[in-house]
Structures are given as C-alpha cells and as structure tokens.
Coordinates of C-alpha atoms and ligand atoms in Angstrom, one line a residue:
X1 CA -34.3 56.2 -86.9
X2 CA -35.6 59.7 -86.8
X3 CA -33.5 61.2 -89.4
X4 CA -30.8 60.4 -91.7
X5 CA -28.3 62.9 -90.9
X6 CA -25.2 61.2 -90.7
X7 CA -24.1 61.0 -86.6
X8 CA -20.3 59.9 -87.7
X9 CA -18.8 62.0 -90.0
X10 CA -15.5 62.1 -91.4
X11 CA -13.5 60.4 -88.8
X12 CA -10.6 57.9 -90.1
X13 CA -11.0 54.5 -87.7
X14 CA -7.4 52.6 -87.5
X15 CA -7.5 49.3 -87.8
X16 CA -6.9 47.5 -84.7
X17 CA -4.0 45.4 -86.0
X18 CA -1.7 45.2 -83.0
X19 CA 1.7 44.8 -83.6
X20 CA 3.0 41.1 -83.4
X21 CA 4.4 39.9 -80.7
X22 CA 4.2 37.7 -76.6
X23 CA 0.9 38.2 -75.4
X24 CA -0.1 40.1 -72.8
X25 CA -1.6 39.1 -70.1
X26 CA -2.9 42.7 -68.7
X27 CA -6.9 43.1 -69.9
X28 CA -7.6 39.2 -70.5
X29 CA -10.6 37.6 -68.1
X30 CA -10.1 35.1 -66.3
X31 CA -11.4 32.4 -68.9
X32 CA -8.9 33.9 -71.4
X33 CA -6.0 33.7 -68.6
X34 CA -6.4 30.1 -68.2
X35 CA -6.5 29.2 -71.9
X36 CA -3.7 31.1 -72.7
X37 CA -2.1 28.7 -69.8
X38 CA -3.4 25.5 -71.1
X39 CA -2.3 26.5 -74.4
X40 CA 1.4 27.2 -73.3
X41 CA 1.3 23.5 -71.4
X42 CA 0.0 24.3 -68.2
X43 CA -2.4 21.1 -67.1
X44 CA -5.8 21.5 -67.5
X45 CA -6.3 20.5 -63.8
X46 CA -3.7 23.5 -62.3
X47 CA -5.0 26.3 -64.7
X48 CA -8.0 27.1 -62.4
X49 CA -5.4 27.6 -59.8
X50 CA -2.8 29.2 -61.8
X51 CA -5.1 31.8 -63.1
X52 CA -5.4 33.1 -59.5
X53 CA -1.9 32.9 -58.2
X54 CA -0.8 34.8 -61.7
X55 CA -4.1 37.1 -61.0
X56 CA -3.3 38.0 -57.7
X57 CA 0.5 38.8 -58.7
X58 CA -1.1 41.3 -61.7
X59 CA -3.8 43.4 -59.9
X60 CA -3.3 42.2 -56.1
X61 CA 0.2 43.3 -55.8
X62 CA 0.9 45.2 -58.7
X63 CA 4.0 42.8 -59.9
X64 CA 4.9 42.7 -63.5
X65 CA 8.2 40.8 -63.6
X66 CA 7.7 36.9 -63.5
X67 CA 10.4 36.1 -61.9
X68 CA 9.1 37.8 -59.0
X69 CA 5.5 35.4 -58.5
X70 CA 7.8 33.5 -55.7
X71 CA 4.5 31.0 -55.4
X72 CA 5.2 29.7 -59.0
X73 CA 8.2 26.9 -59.8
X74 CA 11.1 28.7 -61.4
X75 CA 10.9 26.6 -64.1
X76 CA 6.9 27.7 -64.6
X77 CA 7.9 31.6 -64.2
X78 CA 10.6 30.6 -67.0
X79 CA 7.8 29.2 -69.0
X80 CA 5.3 31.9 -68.4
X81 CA 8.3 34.7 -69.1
X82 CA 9.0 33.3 -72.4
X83 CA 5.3 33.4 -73.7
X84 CA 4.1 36.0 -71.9
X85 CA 4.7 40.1 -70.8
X86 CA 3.0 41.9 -68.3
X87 CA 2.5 45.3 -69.8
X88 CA 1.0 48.7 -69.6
X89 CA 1.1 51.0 -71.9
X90 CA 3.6 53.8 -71.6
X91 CA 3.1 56.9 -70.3
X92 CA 4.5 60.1 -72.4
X93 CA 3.9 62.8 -70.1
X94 CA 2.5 63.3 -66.7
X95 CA 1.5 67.2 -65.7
X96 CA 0.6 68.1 -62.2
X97 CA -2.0 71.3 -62.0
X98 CA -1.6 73.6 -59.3
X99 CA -5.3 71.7 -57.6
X100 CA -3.5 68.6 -57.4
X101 CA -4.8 66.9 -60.1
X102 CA -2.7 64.9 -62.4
X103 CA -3.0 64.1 -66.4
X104 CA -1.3 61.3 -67.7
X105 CA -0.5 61.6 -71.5
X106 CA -0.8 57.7 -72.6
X107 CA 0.7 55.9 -75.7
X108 CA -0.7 52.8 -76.7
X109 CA 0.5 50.4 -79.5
X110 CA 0.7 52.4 -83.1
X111 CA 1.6 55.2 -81.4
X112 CA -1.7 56.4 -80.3
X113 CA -2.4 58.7 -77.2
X114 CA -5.3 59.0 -74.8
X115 CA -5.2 60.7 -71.7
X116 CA -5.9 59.9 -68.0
X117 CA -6.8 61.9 -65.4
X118 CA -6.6 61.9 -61.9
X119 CA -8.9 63.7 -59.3
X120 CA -8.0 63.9 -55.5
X121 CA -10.9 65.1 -53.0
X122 CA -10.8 65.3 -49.7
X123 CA -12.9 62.0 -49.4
X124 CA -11.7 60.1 -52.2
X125 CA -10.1 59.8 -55.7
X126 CA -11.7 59.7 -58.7
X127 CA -9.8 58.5 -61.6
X128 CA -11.1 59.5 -65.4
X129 CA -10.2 57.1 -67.9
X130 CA -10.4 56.9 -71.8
X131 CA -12.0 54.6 -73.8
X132 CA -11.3 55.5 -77.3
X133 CA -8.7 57.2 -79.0
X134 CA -10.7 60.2 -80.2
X135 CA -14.3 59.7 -80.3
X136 CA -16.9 58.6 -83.7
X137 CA -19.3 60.9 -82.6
X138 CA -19.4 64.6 -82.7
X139 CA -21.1 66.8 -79.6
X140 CA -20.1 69.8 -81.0
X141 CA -19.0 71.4 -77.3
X142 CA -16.5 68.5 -76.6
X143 CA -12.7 68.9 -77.7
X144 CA -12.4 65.1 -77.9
X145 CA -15.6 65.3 -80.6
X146 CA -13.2 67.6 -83.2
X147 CA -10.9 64.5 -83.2
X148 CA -10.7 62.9 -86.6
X149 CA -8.3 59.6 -85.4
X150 CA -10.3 57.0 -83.6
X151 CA -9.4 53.4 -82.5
X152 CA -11.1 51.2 -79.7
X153 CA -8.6 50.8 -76.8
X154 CA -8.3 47.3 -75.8
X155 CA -9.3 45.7 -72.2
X156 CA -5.4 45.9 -71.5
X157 CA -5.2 49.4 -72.2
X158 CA -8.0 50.1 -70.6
X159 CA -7.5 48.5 -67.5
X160 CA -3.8 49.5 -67.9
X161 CA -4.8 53.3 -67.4
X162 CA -6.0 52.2 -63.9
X163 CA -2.5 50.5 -63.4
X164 CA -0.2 53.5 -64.7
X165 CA -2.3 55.5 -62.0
X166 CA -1.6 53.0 -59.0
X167 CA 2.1 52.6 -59.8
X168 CA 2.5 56.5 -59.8
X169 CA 0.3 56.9 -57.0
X170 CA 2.4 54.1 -55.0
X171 CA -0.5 52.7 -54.1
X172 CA 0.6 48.6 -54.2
X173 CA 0.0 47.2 -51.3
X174 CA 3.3 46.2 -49.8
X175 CA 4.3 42.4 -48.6
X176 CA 1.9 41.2 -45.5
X177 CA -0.6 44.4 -45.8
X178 CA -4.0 43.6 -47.1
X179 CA -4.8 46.8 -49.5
X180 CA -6.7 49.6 -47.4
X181 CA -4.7 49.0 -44.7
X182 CA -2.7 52.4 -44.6
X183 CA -5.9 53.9 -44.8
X184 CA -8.4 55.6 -47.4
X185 CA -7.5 54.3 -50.7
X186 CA -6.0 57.1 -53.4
X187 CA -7.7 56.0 -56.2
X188 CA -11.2 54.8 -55.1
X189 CA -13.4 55.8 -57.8
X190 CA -13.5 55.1 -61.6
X191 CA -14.9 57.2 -64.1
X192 CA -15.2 56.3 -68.0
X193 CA -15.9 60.0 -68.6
X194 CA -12.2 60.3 -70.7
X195 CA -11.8 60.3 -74.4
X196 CA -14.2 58.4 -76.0
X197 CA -17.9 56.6 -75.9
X198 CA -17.7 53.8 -73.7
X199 CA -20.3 52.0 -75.4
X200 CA -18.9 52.0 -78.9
X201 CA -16.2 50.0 -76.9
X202 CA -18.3 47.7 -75.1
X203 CA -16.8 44.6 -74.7
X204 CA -13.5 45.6 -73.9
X205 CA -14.9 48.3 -71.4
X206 CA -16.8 46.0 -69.6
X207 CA -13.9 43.1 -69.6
X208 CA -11.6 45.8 -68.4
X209 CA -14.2 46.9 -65.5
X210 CA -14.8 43.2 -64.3
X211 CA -11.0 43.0 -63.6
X212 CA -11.0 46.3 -62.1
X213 CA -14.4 44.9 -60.0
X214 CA -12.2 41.4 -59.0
X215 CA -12.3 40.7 -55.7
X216 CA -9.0 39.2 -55.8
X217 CA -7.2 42.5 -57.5
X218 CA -7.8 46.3 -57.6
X219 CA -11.5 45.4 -56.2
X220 CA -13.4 48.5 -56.4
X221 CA -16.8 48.0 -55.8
X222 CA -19.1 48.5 -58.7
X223 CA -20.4 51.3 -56.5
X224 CA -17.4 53.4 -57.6
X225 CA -17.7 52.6 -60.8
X226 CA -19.8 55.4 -63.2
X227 CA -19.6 55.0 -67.2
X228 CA -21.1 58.0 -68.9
X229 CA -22.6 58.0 -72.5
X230 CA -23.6 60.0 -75.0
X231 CA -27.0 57.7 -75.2
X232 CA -26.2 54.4 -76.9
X233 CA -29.8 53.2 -75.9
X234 CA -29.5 49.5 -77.3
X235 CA -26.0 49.2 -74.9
X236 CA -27.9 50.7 -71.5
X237 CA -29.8 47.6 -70.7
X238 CA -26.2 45.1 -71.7
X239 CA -24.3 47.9 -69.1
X240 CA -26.8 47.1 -66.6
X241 CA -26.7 43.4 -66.8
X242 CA -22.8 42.5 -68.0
X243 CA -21.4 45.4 -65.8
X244 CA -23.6 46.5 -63.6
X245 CA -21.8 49.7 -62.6
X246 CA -23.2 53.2 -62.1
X247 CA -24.7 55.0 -65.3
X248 CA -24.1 58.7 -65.9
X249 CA -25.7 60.2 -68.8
X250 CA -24.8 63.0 -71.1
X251 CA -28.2 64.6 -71.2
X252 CA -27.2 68.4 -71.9
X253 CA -30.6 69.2 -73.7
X254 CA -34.6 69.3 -72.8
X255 CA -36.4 69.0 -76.7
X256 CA -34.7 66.9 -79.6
X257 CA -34.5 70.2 -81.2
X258 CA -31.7 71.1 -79.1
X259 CA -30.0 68.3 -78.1
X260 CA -29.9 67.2 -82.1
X261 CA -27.5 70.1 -82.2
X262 CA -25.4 69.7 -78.5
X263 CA -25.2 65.4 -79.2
X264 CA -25.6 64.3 -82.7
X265 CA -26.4 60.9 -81.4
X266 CA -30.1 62.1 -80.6
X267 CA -31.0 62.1 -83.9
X268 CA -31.0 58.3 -83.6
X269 CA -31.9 57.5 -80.6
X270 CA -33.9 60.8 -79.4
X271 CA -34.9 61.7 -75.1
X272 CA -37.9 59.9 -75.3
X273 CA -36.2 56.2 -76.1
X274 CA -33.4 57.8 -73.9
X275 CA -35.2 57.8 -71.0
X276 CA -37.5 54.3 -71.3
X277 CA -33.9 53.0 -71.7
X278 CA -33.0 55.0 -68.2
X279 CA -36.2 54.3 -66.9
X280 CA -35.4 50.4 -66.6
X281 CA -31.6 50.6 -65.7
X282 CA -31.9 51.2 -61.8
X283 CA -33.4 48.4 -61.5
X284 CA -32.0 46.1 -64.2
X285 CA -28.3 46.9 -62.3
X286 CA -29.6 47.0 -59.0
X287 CA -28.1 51.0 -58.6
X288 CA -30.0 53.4 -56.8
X289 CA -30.0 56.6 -59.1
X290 CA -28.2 57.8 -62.4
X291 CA -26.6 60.8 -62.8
X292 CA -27.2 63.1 -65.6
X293 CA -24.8 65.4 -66.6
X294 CA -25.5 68.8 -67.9
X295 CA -23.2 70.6 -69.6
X296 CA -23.9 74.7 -69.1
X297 CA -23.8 76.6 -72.1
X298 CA -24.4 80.6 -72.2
X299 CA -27.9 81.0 -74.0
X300 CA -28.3 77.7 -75.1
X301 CA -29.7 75.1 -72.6
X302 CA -29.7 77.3 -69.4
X303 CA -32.4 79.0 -68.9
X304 CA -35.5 78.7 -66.5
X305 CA -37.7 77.5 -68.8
X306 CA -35.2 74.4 -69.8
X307 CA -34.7 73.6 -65.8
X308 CA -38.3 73.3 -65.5
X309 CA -38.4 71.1 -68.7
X310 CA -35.4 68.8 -67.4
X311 CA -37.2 68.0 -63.9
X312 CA -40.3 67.2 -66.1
X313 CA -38.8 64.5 -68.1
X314 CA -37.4 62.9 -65.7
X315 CA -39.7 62.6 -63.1
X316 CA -40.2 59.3 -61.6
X317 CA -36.4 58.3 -62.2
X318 CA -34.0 58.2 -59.8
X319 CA -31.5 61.0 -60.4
X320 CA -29.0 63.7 -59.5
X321 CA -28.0 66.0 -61.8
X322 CA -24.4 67.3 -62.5
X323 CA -24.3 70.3 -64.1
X324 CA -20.8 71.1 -65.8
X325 CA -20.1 74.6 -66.6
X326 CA -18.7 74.6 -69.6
X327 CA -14.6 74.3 -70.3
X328 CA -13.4 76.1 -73.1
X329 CA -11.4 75.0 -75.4
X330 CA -9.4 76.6 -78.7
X331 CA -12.0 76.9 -81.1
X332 CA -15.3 76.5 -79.0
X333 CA -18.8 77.5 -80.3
X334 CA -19.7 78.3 -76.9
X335 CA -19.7 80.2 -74.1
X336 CA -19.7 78.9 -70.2
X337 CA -23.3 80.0 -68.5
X338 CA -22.9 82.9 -65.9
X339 CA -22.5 81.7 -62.7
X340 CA -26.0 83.1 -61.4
X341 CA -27.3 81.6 -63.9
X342 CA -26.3 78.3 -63.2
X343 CA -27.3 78.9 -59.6
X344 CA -30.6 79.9 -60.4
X345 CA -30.9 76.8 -62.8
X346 CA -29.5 74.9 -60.0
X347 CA -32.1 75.8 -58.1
X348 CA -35.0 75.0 -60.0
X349 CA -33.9 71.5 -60.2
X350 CA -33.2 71.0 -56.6
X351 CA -36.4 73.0 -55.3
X352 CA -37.9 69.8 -57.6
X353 CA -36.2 67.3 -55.0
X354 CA -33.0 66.5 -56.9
X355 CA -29.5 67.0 -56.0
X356 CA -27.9 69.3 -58.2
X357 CA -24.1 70.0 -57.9
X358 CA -22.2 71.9 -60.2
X359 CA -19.4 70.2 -61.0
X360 CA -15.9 72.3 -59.7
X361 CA -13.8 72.7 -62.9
X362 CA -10.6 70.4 -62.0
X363 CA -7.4 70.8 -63.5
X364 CA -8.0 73.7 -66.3
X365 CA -4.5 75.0 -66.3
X366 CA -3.4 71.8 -67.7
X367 CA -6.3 70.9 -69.8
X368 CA -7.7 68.1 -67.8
X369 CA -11.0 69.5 -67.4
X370 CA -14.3 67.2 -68.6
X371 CA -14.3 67.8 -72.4
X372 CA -10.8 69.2 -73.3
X373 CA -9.3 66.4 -73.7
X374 CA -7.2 65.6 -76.9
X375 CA -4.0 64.4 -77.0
X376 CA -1.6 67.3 -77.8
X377 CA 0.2 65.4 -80.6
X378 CA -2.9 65.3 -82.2
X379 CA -2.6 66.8 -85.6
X380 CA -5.7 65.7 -87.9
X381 CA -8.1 68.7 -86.2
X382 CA -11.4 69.6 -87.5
X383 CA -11.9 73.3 -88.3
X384 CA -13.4 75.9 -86.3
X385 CA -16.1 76.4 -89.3
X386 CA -16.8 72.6 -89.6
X387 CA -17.5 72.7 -85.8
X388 CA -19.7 75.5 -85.5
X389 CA -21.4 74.1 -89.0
X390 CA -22.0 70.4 -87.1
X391 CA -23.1 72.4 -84.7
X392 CA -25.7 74.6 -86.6
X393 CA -24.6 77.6 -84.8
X394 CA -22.9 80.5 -86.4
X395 CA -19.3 82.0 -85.4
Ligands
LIG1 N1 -18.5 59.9 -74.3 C1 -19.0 59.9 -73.0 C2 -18.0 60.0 -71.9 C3 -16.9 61.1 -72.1 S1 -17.4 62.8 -72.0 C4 -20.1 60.9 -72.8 O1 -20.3 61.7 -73.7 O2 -20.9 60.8 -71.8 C5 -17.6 63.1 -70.3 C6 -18.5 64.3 -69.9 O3 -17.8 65.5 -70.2 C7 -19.8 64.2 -70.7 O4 -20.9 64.5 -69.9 C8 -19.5 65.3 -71.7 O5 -20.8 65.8 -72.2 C9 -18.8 66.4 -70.9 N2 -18.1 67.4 -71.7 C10 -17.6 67.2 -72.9 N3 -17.1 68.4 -73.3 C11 -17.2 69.3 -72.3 C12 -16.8 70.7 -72.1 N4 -16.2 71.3 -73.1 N5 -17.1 71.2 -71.0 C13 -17.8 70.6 -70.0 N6 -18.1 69.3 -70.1 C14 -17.9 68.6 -71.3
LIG2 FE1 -17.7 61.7 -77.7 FE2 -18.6 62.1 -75.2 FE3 -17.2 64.0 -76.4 FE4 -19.7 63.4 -77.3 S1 -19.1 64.2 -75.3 S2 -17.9 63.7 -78.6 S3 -19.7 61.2 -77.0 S4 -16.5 62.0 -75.8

C-alpha cells in the first residue's frame, strides 16, 4: 500500500440480511438451481434436466408464474410454486428523457433503490446496470461516490435489472419464435457502469453475468458485455478468467498525484500496478482491447500535456479511450472541459493510433447520465464541503 489514507470513509454498509421468506430462483447458477430441486424432492437423476426446462422458462421466455412451464407435471409446478417465486425486484419509477433513453428507479428488499438505465442507438441498446447500492469508495466527481448507504445487490437483483428492462421493453420472445427473430435485439449490450464497483461485488456480479451469458436464456455474448472499475487490481485477472467479459477502466488521471485526488482507490493500488494488471487481461479473457474511460474535467486532467502522458502509459495495450465530459451534478467540485478542449485532447490521443470517442451525454434531463446516479430518495448525503475536502480542491 502506498499510503494510509483511508479509501472508505464514512459510509454505513447494511447488512445483507434478506427478509425471510420462498426462495427465489432469479440470480441462482445452475448448480444452485438443481440443489434447491433435489432439496424440495426432485430425484437426483431429473434435476439436470429440470434445471433446464425451469431455466429456459426463467430467461428463455421470460415466464414467471409456474403454472405456466406447460412442460412440467402439474403436480411438479404445484411443488415448485409452493417452495419457490420467481421474482424481480420492483420497479418504483420509470422516466423517459426526451433522447429516448429510459431510467428505471429500482427497489430491492429493505427498501433500497438503485437505478437502471437504458440507452437506444441506432445500432444497438446498451443497458447500464447497478451493482451496489451506493458505492464504498469516493471519486470525488461521481454523484453515486457522495452516497453514504451501501449494500451488495445480490445475483437476483442484479440479473433482475436486465429482466425489468426486457419485460418493459417487450422483448420476450413469443411462442414458436427463436429470440432475434423480429430482428435486431433492443437490449443487446450490458454495461456494469451503474451505481456501484462491480468488483467489491464480485461473486454475485459475475454469477449474475454467466446467466445473462447462458446460451439457453438472455444469451448475450460476452462480447456485449463491459464491466468498468475504479481499479480493483487483485479482481482484474478473476474478471478475466471467471467472466471473461469486456473490461472498461476508470482511468481519468496520468500521475498518482492526480488521480489520488479524482479516484481515491489509487492510493492503494496506484497506475503503475493498474496497468501490469491491464497489461495481462487481453489476453487472460481472450478480448481484443479495453476501454479506458476518461472523465473531462475543466483544468484538471485535460490538457495537452496529460493527452500526451495518457498515450504514453499505455502504449503497447490494446485500447480505445472514452472520454466522458463531465455531468454535473448538485454540489460538483468541477467543471465539464470546453468542448475544443476536449477535441483538441481528442486529438492527441487518436493522432497516437487510438480511437477516441467522446462519449454523447445520454439522458441529462432526467439524470441518467454516467455519474449522476443516486436514488432520489436518497437522504444520508455527504456535504458539498466534505466533497470538495475528499477531493483536496477548494470551493
Ligand atoms: N464503479 C465503476 C462503474 C460505475 S461508474 C467505475 O468507477 O468504473 C461508470 C463511469 O462513469 C466511470 O467511468 C465513472 O468514472 C464515470 N463517471 C462517474 N461520475 C461521472 C460524472 N459526473 N460525469 C461523467 N462520468 C462520470
Ligand atoms: Fe464508485 Fe465508480 Fe462512482 Fe468511483 S466512479 S464512486 S468507483 S461508482
């Protein structure tokens, strides 16, 4: 560790005792399906099988009632309904901007909220999920950062995020269609760039992105898959092998000095062991390039000089580089870059030979733009002062 400056502060974590009560089946793998059938008295021999009719049911067809998984004996849908609910969790609020994108306002059991949000492009759509509620650490440009509430969401709730967007999107496939059928799927792409560090919630992110990778269910390819981190270097080379998606990085600085101050998380795990751990991940997960993003903030990381820098470090890995002007949000230290300045920071990096989009802000009028997202009912809020002090800038 390079310094001992605390990288969680005062956040309150709630426990993760889930109310009592049948279990749900949404967010288990397939090992945990079948012993949850065994254990209810389905023979050992059928529970292979019965995973994958009750599979197919859950994330082929989008079915949630038992009594409608016609393949199944009534008397076994009887069974499996009195153990046994197929549940998402429930959305409080859905908001349509004027671009078309849609935020879903999600409570999950306690009565915590993330949100979800949905992107449609011309050639695909991109839906951003959340992880956490809230988020431990503290990049002091990120809405979700001032959080103080935090609690892992489970694989259900995770993979449940994907479901709540399918049903509204009506994108089920009906009887006798295989899914793609009526063309281009709606939601085609996956981001874990919602509330939260993916990789402070690893297991349950990466059980939820196997069932989202099934074959036999929602069956995205792991192609269309991109979790982005902070920089949780001892979880990039587990992402690679136990996942195996795309990587994204939130790189947003070019000298520790910097970077300390944008993502506290540097402090332990600073650029250079960033980018050994970036280094290897291409080919550890098979994936051509990662993506780092690079969030631009007026005076602080855009100039010339940290352009040249960035193309510097990471020369010899595989890259494209995102840059995000910056979303305000009540309370911000920070100002978005001008947009020649971004251009001509833009430039630099793809005169170097990488592609450099700037990321279109999607969805501001309702607050569904990267980093504003908080739930609204959110009350425990840290001060503008603690912010800009976490921060080490002056307001
Ligand atoms: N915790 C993960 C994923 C969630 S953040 C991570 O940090 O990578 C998703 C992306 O939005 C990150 O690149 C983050 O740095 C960026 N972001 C956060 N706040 C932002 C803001 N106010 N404006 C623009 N981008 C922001
Ligand atoms: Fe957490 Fe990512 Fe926001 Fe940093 S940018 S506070 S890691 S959600």
């Amino acid at each position: 560790m390079s310094s001992s400056a605390p990288i969680t502060q005062d956040v309150v974590t709630i426990p993760r005792n889930l109310p009592e009560g049948p279990v749900n089946l949404v967010g288990l793998t397939r090992e945990q399906l079948s012993t949850a059938l065994i254990e209810i008295g389905t023979p050992e021999k059928q529970a292979r099988m019965r995973t994958g009719q009750i599979w197919q049911w859950i994330y082929h067809w989008g079915v949630r009632d038992f009594a409608d998984m016609t393949n199944l004996a009534k008397d076994y849908r009887a069974m499996l309904a009195d153990n046994f609910v197929v549940a998402l969790p429930e959305v409080v609020s859905r908001q349509v901007s004027t671009d078309g994108t849609r935020k879903y306002l999600v409570r999950i059991a306690g009565g915590h909220e993330v949100e979800t949000v949905y992107i449609p492009e011309p050639d695909r759509g991109t839906l951003c999920i959340s992880s956490q509620v809230g988020c431990t650490l503290t990049c002091s440009f990120c809405h979700t950062g001032t959080q103080k509430l935090v609690r892992n969401l489970t694989a259900g709730e995770i993979v449940g995020q994907i479901m709540i967007a399918r049903d509204d999107l009506g994108e089920w496939p009906e009887p006798g269609q295989g899914s793609g059928v009526a063309g281009p799927r709606l939601l085609s792409n996956i981001v874990l760039m919602g509330m939260g560090e993916p990789l402070y919630n690893f297991e349950a992110v990466r059980d939820a992105m196997l069932i989202a990778m099934d074959g036999e269910g929602i069956s995205l390819s792991r192609r269309r898959i991109t979790l982005s981190t902070s920089g949780v270097v001892p979880e990039i080379s587990r992402t690679a092998e136990e996942i195996g998606c795309m990587l994204a990085v939130s790189f947003h600085g070019t000298t520790d000095e910097v970077r300390n101050g944008l993502v506290p998380i540097n402090k332990r795990w600073p650029i250079a062991e960033l980018l050994d751990a970036l280094r290897a991940y291409p080919k550890l997960s098979n994936s051509e390039r990662i993506t780092f993003e690079y969030v631009m903030l007026k005076g602080v990381n855009d100039s010339d000089e940290d352009a040249r820098r960035l193309v510097k470090l990471i020369r010899g890995i595989p890259a494209k580089i995102n840059l995000i002007p910056f979303n305000e949000w009540p309370g911000a230290p920070y100002e978005r870059s001008d947009p020649d300045r971004i251009e001509a920071f833009a430039d630099i990096v793809h005169n170097a030979g990488y592609a450099s989009p700037v990321r279109r802000p999607r969805g501001e009028d309702i607050m569904a733009a990267c980093g504003q997202l908080k739930s609204a009912t959110e009350r425990a809020r840290k001060s503008r002062a603690e912010i800009a002090a976490e921060a080490g800038v002056s307001t």
